[in-house]
Amino acid sequence: MTLVLTTFDWVPEFPRGHVRDLRIRWLLEEIGREYEVDTVPAVERSAEHLARQPFAQVPMIRDGELSLFESGAILLHLAEGTELMPEGQDRALTLQWVIAALNSVEPFALQWEVARFFDEDEAAATRLEAPLRQRLAQLQAALEGRDWLVADRFTVADLLMSDMLRIPAQAGLLDDLHGLAAYAERATSRPAFGRAMADHMAHWQAADARQKDGAG
Ligand SMILES: N[C@@H](CCC(=O)N[C@@H](CS)C(=O)NCC(=O)O)C(=O)O
């Protein structure tokens, strides 16, 4: 049965490359699973959207009868039974790192990103940068001597963690953290990431073209 990934029908320039359908696309490319893309309106959130995602956000998937939201839950569901989800104790460690990414790293990155890029509040961004830098340094220490978070292989935890590192990396926060920068680069130089990003960006280009046609 075809998997359907739902994202927004259009977003402005600045979040492109970071809308979270990207991390789902990346995983689907890694595991070689075909999918279709469906959209929900970004500007006027519909009742249908809210019925599937109580916070009216994306991404969502439909896998047969199952409709799922929350990118972490979607990644875990799709990784199940694939090479991205180890078994036994390593499975528990993978879940631990997925939750650490979502709960102990992403909130620090997100608060700082909102202050810096959305609110353009320099004072808040500066205040939030120190705790984020501390988390990043701690993450680098945890990765010391290892290529990946668990079991010496790329797992769904690495996919999620490295996706979260992209904005801090682009903003120069990994410039002094060579081990962490190399980890992020190792993950995002995987061909599956490149394919996912290309499709993600093509989606927004097609959305621009649709808007132009509609306006013309
Ligand atoms: N915890 C959610 C966050 C989802 C989220 O923030 N999605 C963004 C796009 S990446 C969104 O829908 N933003 C619009 C909004 O929050 O109204 C997840 O990981 O799926």
CSV table of C-alpha atoms and ligand atoms in Angstrom, one decimal:
chain,number,residue,atom,x,y,z
A,1,MET,CA,0.0,0.0,0.0
A,2,THR,CA,1.4,3.4,-0.9
A,3,LEU,CA,2.5,5.6,1.9
A,4,VAL,CA,1.2,9.2,1.8
A,5,LEU,CA,3.3,12.0,3.3
A,6,THR,CA,1.4,15.2,4.0
A,7,THR,CA,3.1,18.6,4.1
A,8,PHE,CA,2.0,22.2,3.5
A,9,ASP,CA,0.8,23.3,0.1
A,10,TRP,CA,3.2,26.3,0.2
A,11,VAL,CA,5.6,28.0,2.6
A,12,PRO,CA,7.6,31.2,2.2
A,13,GLU,CA,11.3,31.0,1.3
A,14,PHE,CA,12.9,31.0,4.7
A,15,PRO,CA,11.7,27.7,6.2
A,16,ARG,CA,12.3,25.8,3.0
A,17,GLY,CA,14.9,23.1,3.6
A,18,HIS,CA,13.7,22.8,7.2
A,19,VAL,CA,10.0,21.9,7.1
A,20,ARG,CA,9.9,18.6,8.9
A,21,ASP,CA,8.5,16.6,6.0
A,22,LEU,CA,12.2,16.6,5.0
A,23,ARG,CA,13.2,14.2,7.8
A,24,ILE,CA,10.4,11.8,6.8
A,25,ARG,CA,11.5,12.0,3.2
A,26,TRP,CA,15.1,11.3,4.2
A,27,LEU,CA,14.1,8.2,6.2
A,28,LEU,CA,11.9,6.9,3.3
A,29,GLU,CA,14.8,7.4,0.9
A,30,GLU,CA,17.1,5.5,3.3
A,31,ILE,CA,14.8,2.5,3.5
A,32,GLY,CA,13.8,2.7,-0.2
A,33,ARG,CA,10.1,3.0,0.5
A,34,GLU,CA,8.0,4.7,-2.2
A,35,TYR,CA,5.6,7.4,-1.2
A,36,GLU,CA,3.3,10.0,-2.5
A,37,VAL,CA,3.0,13.6,-1.2
A,38,ASP,CA,-0.2,15.2,-0.3
A,39,THR,CA,-0.8,18.7,1.0
A,40,VAL,CA,-2.8,20.7,3.4
A,41,PRO,CA,-3.3,24.5,3.2
A,42,ALA,CA,-0.7,26.4,5.2
A,43,VAL,CA,-2.6,29.7,5.3
A,44,GLU,CA,-6.0,28.6,6.3
A,45,ARG,CA,-5.8,25.4,8.3
A,46,SER,CA,-8.8,23.1,7.6
A,47,ALA,CA,-11.0,21.1,9.9
A,48,GLU,CA,-9.8,18.0,8.1
A,49,HIS,CA,-6.2,18.9,9.0
A,50,LEU,CA,-7.1,19.5,12.6
A,51,ALA,CA,-8.9,16.2,12.8
A,52,ARG,CA,-5.6,14.5,11.9
A,53,GLN,CA,-3.2,16.8,13.6
A,54,PRO,CA,-4.6,18.5,16.8
A,55,PHE,CA,-2.0,21.3,16.5
A,56,ALA,CA,-2.6,21.9,12.8
A,57,GLN,CA,1.0,21.2,12.0
A,58,VAL,CA,2.9,19.0,9.5
A,59,PRO,CA,4.2,16.4,8.8
A,60,MET,CA,1.6,13.7,8.9
A,61,ILE,CA,1.5,10.3,7.1
A,62,ARG,CA,-1.1,7.8,6.1
A,63,ASP,CA,0.1,4.3,6.1
A,64,GLY,CA,-2.8,2.1,5.1
A,65,GLU,CA,-5.5,2.7,7.8
A,66,LEU,CA,-3.1,4.5,10.1
A,67,SER,CA,-2.8,8.3,10.2
A,68,LEU,CA,0.1,9.5,12.2
A,69,PHE,CA,1.5,12.9,13.2
A,70,GLU,CA,4.6,14.0,15.2
A,71,SER,CA,7.8,13.6,13.1
A,72,GLY,CA,9.5,11.5,15.8
A,73,ALA,CA,6.6,9.1,16.0
A,74,ILE,CA,6.4,8.8,12.2
A,75,LEU,CA,10.2,8.1,12.0
A,76,LEU,CA,10.0,5.4,14.7
A,77,HIS,CA,7.0,3.8,13.0
A,78,LEU,CA,8.7,3.8,9.6
A,79,ALA,CA,12.0,2.6,10.9
A,80,GLU,CA,10.5,-0.4,12.6
A,81,GLY,CA,11.8,-3.6,11.0
A,82,THR,CA,14.4,-1.8,8.8
A,83,GLU,CA,18.2,-1.5,9.1
A,84,LEU,CA,17.6,1.9,10.7
A,85,MET,CA,16.2,0.3,13.9
A,86,PRO,CA,18.5,-2.2,15.6
A,87,GLU,CA,17.3,-5.0,17.8
A,88,GLY,CA,17.7,-5.9,21.4
A,89,GLN,CA,19.6,-3.5,23.7
A,90,ASP,CA,20.6,-1.4,20.7
A,91,ARG,CA,16.9,-0.8,20.0
A,92,ALA,CA,16.5,0.6,23.5
A,93,LEU,CA,19.5,2.8,23.0
A,94,THR,CA,18.2,4.0,19.7
A,95,LEU,CA,14.9,5.0,21.3
A,96,GLN,CA,16.8,6.7,24.1
A,97,TRP,CA,18.7,8.8,21.5
A,98,VAL,CA,15.6,9.6,19.5
A,99,ILE,CA,13.9,10.9,22.7
A,100,ALA,CA,17.1,12.7,23.6
A,101,ALA,CA,17.1,14.4,20.2
A,102,LEU,CA,13.5,15.5,20.6
A,103,ASN,CA,13.5,16.3,24.3
A,104,SER,CA,17.0,17.3,25.3
A,105,VAL,CA,18.5,18.8,22.2
A,106,GLU,CA,15.7,20.1,19.9
A,107,PRO,CA,14.0,22.4,22.4
A,108,PHE,CA,17.3,24.2,23.0
A,109,ALA,CA,17.9,24.6,19.3
A,110,LEU,CA,14.3,25.6,18.6
A,111,GLN,CA,14.1,28.3,21.2
A,112,TRP,CA,17.4,29.8,19.9
A,113,GLU,CA,16.2,29.6,16.3
A,114,VAL,CA,12.9,31.3,17.0
A,115,ALA,CA,14.7,34.1,18.8
A,116,ARG,CA,17.3,34.5,16.2
A,117,PHE,CA,15.5,33.9,12.9
A,118,PHE,CA,11.8,34.4,13.5
A,119,ASP,CA,11.7,37.1,16.2
A,120,GLU,CA,15.0,38.6,15.3
A,121,ASP,CA,15.5,39.3,19.0
A,122,GLU,CA,19.2,39.6,19.4
A,123,ALA,CA,19.2,39.8,23.2
A,124,ALA,CA,17.1,36.6,23.5
A,125,ALA,CA,19.2,34.8,20.9
A,126,THR,CA,22.4,35.7,22.7
A,127,ARG,CA,20.9,34.5,26.0
A,128,LEU,CA,19.7,31.2,24.5
A,129,GLU,CA,23.0,30.6,22.6
A,130,ALA,CA,25.0,29.6,25.7
A,131,PRO,CA,22.7,26.8,26.9
A,132,LEU,CA,22.5,25.5,23.3
A,133,ARG,CA,26.2,25.5,22.9
A,134,GLN,CA,26.5,23.6,26.1
A,135,ARG,CA,24.1,20.9,24.8
A,136,LEU,CA,26.1,20.7,21.6
A,137,ALA,CA,29.4,20.3,23.4
A,138,GLN,CA,27.8,17.6,25.6
A,139,LEU,CA,26.6,15.8,22.6
A,140,GLN,CA,30.0,15.9,21.0
A,141,ALA,CA,31.5,14.5,24.2
A,142,ALA,CA,28.9,11.6,24.1
A,143,LEU,CA,30.0,10.9,20.5
A,144,GLU,CA,33.7,10.8,21.3
A,145,GLY,CA,35.4,8.0,19.5
A,146,ARG,CA,32.3,6.9,17.6
A,147,ASP,CA,30.9,7.5,14.2
A,148,TRP,CA,27.2,7.1,15.2
A,149,LEU,CA,25.1,7.3,18.3
A,150,VAL,CA,24.4,3.6,18.6
A,151,ALA,CA,25.9,0.3,17.5
A,152,ASP,CA,28.5,1.8,15.1
A,153,ARG,CA,25.9,2.1,12.4
A,154,PHE,CA,23.6,4.9,11.1
A,155,THR,CA,20.2,4.6,12.8
A,156,VAL,CA,17.0,6.6,12.9
A,157,ALA,CA,18.5,8.4,16.0
A,158,ASP,CA,21.4,9.7,13.8
A,159,LEU,CA,18.9,10.8,11.2
A,160,LEU,CA,16.9,12.8,13.6
A,161,MET,CA,19.8,14.2,15.6
A,162,SER,CA,21.8,15.3,12.5
A,163,ASP,CA,18.7,16.9,11.0
A,164,MET,CA,18.4,19.0,14.2
A,165,LEU,CA,22.1,20.0,13.9
A,166,ARG,CA,21.7,21.6,10.5
A,167,ILE,CA,20.6,25.1,11.5
A,168,PRO,CA,23.1,25.4,14.3
A,169,ALA,CA,25.8,24.2,11.9
A,170,GLN,CA,24.7,26.6,9.2
A,171,ALA,CA,24.8,29.4,11.8
A,172,GLY,CA,28.4,28.5,12.7
A,173,LEU,CA,27.7,27.0,16.1
A,174,LEU,CA,29.6,23.8,15.2
A,175,ASP,CA,32.7,25.7,14.0
A,176,ASP,CA,34.5,25.0,17.2
A,177,LEU,CA,33.0,21.5,17.6
A,178,HIS,CA,34.9,19.6,15.0
A,179,GLY,CA,33.8,16.1,16.1
A,180,LEU,CA,30.1,17.1,16.0
A,181,ALA,CA,30.5,19.0,12.7
A,182,ALA,CA,32.1,15.9,11.2
A,183,TYR,CA,29.2,13.8,12.6
A,184,ALA,CA,26.6,16.1,11.1
A,185,GLU,CA,28.4,16.2,7.8
A,186,ARG,CA,28.8,12.3,7.8
A,187,ALA,CA,25.0,12.0,8.1
A,188,THR,CA,23.9,14.7,5.7
A,189,SER,CA,26.4,13.6,3.0
A,190,ARG,CA,24.5,10.3,2.6
A,191,PRO,CA,22.9,10.1,-0.8
A,192,ALA,CA,19.5,9.6,0.7
A,193,PHE,CA,19.6,13.0,2.3
A,194,GLY,CA,20.5,14.6,-1.0
A,195,ARG,CA,17.6,12.9,-2.7
A,196,ALA,CA,15.2,13.9,0.0
A,197,MET,CA,16.4,17.5,0.0
A,198,ALA,CA,16.1,17.7,-3.8
A,199,ASP,CA,12.5,16.4,-3.7
A,200,HIS,CA,11.6,18.7,-0.7
A,201,MET,CA,12.9,21.8,-2.6
A,202,ALA,CA,11.2,20.7,-5.8
A,203,HIS,CA,7.9,20.6,-3.9
A,204,TRP,CA,8.2,24.3,-3.0
A,205,GLN,CA,9.2,25.2,-6.5
A,206,ALA,CA,6.1,23.4,-7.9
A,207,ALA,CA,4.1,25.3,-5.2
A,208,ASP,CA,5.4,28.6,-6.5
A,209,ALA,CA,4.6,27.7,-10.0
A,210,ARG,CA,1.0,26.7,-9.0
A,211,GLN,CA,0.6,30.0,-7.2
A,212,LYS,CA,1.8,31.9,-10.2
A,213,ASP,CA,-0.6,30.0,-12.5
A,214,GLY,CA,-3.4,30.7,-10.1
A,215,ALA,CA,-2.6,34.4,-10.0
A,216,GLY,CA,-2.1,34.7,-13.8
B,1,LIG,N1,6.7,18.3,17.2
B,1,LIG,C1,6.1,18.4,15.8
B,1,LIG,C2,6.4,19.8,15.4
B,1,LIG,C3,5.8,20.0,14.0
B,1,LIG,C4,6.1,21.4,13.5
B,1,LIG,O1,6.6,22.3,14.2
B,1,LIG,N2,5.8,21.6,12.2
B,1,LIG,C5,5.9,22.9,11.6
B,1,LIG,C6,6.6,22.7,10.2
B,1,LIG,S1,8.2,22.0,10.4
B,1,LIG,C7,4.6,23.5,11.4
B,1,LIG,O2,3.6,22.8,11.1
B,1,LIG,N3,4.5,24.8,11.6
B,1,LIG,C8,3.3,25.5,11.5
B,1,LIG,C9,2.6,25.8,12.8
B,1,LIG,O3,3.2,25.4,13.9
B,1,LIG,O4,1.6,26.4,12.8
B,1,LIG,C10,6.8,17.4,14.9
B,1,LIG,O5,7.9,17.1,15.1
B,1,LIG,O6,6.1,16.9,14.0
